[in-house]
Short mmCIF file of C-alpha atoms in Angstrom, two decimals:
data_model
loop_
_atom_site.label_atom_id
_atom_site.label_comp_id
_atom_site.label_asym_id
_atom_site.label_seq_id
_atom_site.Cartn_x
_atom_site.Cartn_y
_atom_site.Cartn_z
CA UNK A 20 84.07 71.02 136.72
CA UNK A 21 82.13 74.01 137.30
CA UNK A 22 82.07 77.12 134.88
CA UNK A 23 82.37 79.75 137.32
CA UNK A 24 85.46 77.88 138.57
CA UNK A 25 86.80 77.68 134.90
CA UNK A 26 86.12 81.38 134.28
CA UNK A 27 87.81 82.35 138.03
CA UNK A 28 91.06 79.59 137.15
CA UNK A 29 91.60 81.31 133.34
CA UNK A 30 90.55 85.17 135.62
CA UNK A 31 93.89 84.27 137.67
CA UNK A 32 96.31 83.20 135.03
CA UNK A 33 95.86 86.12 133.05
CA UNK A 34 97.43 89.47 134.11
CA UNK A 35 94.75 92.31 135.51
CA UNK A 36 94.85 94.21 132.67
CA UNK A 37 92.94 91.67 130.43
CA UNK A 38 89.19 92.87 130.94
CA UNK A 39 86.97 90.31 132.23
CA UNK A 40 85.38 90.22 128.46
CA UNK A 41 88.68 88.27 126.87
CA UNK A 42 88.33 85.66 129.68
CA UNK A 43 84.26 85.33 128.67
CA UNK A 44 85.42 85.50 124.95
CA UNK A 45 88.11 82.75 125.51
CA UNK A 46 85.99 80.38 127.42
CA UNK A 47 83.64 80.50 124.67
CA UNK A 48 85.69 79.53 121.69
CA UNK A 49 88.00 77.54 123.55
CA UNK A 50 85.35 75.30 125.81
CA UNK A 51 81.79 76.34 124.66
CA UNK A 52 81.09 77.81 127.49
CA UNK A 53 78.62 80.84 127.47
CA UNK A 54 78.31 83.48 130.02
CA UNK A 55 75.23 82.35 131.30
CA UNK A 56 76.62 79.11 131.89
CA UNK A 57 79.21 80.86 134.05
CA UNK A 58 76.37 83.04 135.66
CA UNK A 59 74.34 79.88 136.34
CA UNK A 60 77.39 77.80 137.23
CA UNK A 61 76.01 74.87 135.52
CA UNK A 62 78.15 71.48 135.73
CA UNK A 63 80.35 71.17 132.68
CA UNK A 64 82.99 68.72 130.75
CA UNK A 65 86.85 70.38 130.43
CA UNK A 66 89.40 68.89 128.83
CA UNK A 67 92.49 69.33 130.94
CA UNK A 68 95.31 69.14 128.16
CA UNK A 69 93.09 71.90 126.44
CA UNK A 70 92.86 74.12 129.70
CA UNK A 71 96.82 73.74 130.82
CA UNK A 72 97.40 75.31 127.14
CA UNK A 73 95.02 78.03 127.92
CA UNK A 74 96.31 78.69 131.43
CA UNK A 75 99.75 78.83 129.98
CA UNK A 76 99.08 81.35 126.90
CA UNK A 77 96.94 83.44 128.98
CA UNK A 78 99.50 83.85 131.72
CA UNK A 79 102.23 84.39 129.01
CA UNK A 80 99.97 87.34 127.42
CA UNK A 81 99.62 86.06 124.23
CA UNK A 82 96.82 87.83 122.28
CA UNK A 83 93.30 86.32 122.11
CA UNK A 84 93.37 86.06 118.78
CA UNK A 85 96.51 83.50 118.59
CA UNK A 86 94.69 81.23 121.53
CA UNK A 87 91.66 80.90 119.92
CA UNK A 88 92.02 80.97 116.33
CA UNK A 89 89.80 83.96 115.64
CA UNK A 90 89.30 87.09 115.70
CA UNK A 91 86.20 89.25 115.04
CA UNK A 92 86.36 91.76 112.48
CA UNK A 93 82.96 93.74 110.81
CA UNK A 94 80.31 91.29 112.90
CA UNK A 95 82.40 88.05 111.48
CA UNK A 96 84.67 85.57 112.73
CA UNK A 97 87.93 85.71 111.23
CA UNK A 98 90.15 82.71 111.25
CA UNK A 99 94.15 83.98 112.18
CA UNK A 100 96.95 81.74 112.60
CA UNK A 101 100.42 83.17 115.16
CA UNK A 102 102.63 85.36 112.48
CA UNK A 103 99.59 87.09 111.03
CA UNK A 104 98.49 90.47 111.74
CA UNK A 105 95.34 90.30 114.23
CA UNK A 106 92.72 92.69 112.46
CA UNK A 107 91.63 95.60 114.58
CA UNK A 108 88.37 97.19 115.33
CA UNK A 109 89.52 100.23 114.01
CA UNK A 110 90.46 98.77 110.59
CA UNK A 111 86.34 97.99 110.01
CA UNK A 112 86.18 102.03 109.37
CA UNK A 113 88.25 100.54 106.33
CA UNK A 114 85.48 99.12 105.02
CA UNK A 115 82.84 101.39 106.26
CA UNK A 116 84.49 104.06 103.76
CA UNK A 117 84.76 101.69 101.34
CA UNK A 118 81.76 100.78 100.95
CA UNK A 119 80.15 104.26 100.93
CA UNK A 120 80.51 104.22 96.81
CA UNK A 121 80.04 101.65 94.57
CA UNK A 122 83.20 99.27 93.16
CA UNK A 123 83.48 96.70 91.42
CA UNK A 124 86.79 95.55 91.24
CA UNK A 125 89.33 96.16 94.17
CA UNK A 126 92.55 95.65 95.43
CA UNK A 127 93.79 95.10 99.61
CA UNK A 128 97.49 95.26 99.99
CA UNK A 129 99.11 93.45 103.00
CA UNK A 130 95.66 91.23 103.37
CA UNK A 131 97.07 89.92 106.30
CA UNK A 132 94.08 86.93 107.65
CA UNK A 133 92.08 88.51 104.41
CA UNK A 134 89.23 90.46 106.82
CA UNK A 135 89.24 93.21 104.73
CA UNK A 136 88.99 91.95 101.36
CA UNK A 137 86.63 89.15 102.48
CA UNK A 138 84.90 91.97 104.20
CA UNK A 139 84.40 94.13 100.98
CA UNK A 140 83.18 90.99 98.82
CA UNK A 141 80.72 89.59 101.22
CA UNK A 142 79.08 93.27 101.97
CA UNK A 143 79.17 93.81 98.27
CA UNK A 144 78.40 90.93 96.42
CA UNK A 145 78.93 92.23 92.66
CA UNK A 146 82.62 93.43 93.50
CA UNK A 147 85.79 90.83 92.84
CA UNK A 148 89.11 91.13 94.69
CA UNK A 149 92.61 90.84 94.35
CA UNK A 150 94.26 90.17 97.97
CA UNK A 151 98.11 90.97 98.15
CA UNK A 152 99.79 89.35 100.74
CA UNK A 153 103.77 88.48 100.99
CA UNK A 154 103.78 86.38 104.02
CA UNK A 155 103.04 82.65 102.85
CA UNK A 156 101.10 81.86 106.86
CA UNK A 157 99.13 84.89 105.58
CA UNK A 158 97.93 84.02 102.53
CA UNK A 159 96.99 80.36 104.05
CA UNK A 160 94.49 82.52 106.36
CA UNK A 161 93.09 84.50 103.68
CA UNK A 162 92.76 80.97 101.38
CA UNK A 163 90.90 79.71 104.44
CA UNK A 164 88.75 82.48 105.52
CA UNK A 165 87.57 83.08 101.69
CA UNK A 166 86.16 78.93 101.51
CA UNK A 167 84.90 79.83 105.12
CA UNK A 168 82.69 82.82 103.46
CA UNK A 169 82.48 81.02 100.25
CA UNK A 170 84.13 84.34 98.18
CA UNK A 171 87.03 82.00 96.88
CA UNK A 172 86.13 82.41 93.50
CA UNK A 173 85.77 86.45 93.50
CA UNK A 174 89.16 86.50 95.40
CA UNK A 175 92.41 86.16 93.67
CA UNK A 176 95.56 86.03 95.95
CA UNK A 177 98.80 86.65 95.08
CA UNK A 178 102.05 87.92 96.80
CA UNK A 179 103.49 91.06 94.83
CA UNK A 180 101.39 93.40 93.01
CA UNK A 181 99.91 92.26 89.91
CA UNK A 182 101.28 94.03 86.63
CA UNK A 183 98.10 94.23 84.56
CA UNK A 184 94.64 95.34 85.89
CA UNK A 185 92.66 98.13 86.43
CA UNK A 186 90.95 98.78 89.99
CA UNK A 187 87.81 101.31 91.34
CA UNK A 188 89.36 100.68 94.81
CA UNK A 189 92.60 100.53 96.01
CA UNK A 190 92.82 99.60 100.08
CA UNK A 191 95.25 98.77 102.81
CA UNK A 192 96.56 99.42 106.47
CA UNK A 193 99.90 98.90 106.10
CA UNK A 194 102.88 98.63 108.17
CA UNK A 195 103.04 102.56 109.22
CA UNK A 196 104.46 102.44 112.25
CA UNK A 197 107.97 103.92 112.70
CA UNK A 198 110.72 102.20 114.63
CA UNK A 199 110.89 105.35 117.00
CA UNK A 200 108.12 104.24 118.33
CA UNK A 201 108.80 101.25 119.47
CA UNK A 202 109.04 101.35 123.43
CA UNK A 203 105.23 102.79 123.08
CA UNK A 204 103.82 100.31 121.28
CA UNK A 205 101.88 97.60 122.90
CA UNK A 206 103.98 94.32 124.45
CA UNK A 207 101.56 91.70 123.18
CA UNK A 208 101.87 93.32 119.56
CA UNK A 209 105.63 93.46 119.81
CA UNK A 210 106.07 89.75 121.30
CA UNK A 211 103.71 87.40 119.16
CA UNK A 212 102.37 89.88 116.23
CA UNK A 213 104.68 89.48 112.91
CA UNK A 214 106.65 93.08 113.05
CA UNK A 215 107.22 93.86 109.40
CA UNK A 216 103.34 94.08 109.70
CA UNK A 217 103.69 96.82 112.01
CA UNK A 218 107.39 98.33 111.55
CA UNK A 219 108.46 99.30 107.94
CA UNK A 220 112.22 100.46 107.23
CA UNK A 221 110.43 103.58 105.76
CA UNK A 222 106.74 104.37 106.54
CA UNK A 223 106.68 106.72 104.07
CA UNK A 224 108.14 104.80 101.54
CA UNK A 225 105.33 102.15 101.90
CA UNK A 226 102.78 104.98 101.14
CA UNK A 227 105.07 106.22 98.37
CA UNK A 228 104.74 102.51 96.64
CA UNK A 229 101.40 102.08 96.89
CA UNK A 230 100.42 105.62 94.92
CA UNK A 231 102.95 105.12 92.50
CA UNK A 232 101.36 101.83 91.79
CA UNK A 233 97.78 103.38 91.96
CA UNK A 234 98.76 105.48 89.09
CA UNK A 235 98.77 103.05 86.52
CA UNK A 236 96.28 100.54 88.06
CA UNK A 237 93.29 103.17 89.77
CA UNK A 238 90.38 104.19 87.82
CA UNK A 239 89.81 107.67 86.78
CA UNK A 240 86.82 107.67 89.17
CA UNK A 241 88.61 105.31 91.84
CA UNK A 242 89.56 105.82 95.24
CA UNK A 243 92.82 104.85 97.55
CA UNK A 244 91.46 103.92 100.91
CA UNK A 245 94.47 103.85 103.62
CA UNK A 246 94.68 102.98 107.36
CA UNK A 247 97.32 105.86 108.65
CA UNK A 248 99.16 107.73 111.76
CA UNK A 249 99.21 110.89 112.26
CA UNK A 250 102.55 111.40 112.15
CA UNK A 251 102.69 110.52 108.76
CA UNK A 252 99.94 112.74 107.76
CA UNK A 253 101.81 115.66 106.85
CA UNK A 254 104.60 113.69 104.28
CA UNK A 255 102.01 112.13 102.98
CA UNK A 256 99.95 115.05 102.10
CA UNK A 257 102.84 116.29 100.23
CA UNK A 258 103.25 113.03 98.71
CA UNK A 259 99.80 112.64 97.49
CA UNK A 260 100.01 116.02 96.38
CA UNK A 261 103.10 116.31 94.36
CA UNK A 262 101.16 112.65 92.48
CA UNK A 263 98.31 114.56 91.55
CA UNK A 264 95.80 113.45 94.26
CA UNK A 265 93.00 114.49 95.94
CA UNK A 266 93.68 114.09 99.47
CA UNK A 267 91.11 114.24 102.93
CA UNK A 268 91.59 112.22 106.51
CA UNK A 269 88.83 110.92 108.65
CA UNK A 270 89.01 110.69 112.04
CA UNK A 271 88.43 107.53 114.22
CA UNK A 272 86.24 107.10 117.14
CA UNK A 273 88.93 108.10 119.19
CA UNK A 274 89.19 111.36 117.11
CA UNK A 275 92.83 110.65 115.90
CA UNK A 276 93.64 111.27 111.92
CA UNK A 277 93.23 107.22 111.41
CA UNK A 278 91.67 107.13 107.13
CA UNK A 279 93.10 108.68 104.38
CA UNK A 280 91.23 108.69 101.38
CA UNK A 281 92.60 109.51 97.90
CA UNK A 282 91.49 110.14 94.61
CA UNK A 283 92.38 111.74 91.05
CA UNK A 284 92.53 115.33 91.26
CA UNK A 285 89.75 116.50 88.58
#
């Protein structure tokens, strides 16, 4: 087979709004096919069982993520199984925050495939992490991805958060999205990505659990890192508020409220 008539077969089944980039990205981890290869239309070896699968998820618009395996997250290649959150791009400003000021111990709740935790221990090598994680598909990714990055033995996992301990960073993006909403989001997301990751009962509530909890378990000079909406902002300015917080929201590159970051008021 040729690899510019791979890349024009997997170009058709998909539906026009996948950029050409996704087909590139997918013909890479699926068949080891490079662009150039395409470019140069070099002669290549395609196993057909493998490409009807391909041809069949693409055309059914399932993510990227769930046909390949991975996803990229902070210049790394995370593994994700289908029924775990798919890490975004705009969850790395997570991490960029984080790591702005020194930690040493941390905590990620909902750790999902485990790209932000493993994110935090491999950009700062001193720092150990607990990853929370409820989902039991979810906590197999974030097993895996940790022996992948060889942090498995700074990472502790466990699925409700832990009683004892005492962390400098406290981090998550969390379900946030409310339930109004839902006809707006994304079809992909709402088809094939696990919605309690996405849709809580109570958005606010979610916030509300994780500053109680920060309370008892956040250093006095420790921060609370969180991936928001903006329609949330303004409860949970109160909330942080009325908890004795220090509150401020950065913007993302698309210039929406995105970060919240928390700390003790002094």
């Amino acid at each position: 087979m040729k690899a510019l008539d791979l890349f024009k077969t997997l170009r058709r089944s998909a539906s026009s709004d996948v950029p050409d980039s996704t087909i590139y990205n997918v013909i890479s981890y699926v068949f080891g096919v490079s662009k150039i290869d395409v470019a140069l239309d070099k002669d290549i070896i395609v196993d057909e069982g493998e490409l009807r699968r391909v041809i069949y998820l693409l055309g059914e618009n399932v993510p990227f993520a769930y046909i390949t395996g991975y996803e990229a997250f902070y210049g790394r290649d995370f593994y994700v199984l289908p029924g775990v959150f798919i890490p975004r791009n705009e969850t790395e400003l997570l991490v960029e925050l984080a790591l702005k000021e020194p930690f040493n111990s941390f905590l990620d709740f909902g750790s999902g495939s485990g790209a932000i935790a493993i994110s935090l221990l491999l950009e700062n090598p001193k720092s150990k992490g607990v990853a929370v994680e409820i989902s039991h598909v979810g906590q197999l990714c974030t097993k895996y991805n940790a022996e992948k990055f060889e942090v498995k033995n700074r990472l502790t996992i466990v699925s409700t958060l832990p009683e004892n301990g005492m962390f400098d960073l406290i981090i998550s993006n969390p379900p946030y999205v409310a339930y109004e909403l839902f006809e707006e989001v994304d079809y992909s997301v709402k088809a094939f990505e696990p919605l309690q990751a996405v849709f809580p009962e109570d958005p606010v509530m979610v916030f509300r659990n994780i500053l109680t909890y920060s309370l008892s378990h956040l250093s006095d000079a420790g921060r609370i890192i969180l991936e928001i909406d903006s329609y949330v902002e303004s409860d949970l300015q109160k909330l942080a508020s009325s908890l004795g917080f220090y509150y401020q929201v950065t913007k993302d590159l698309s210039q929406f409220d995105r970060i919240c970051i928390l700390s003790r008021s002094s």
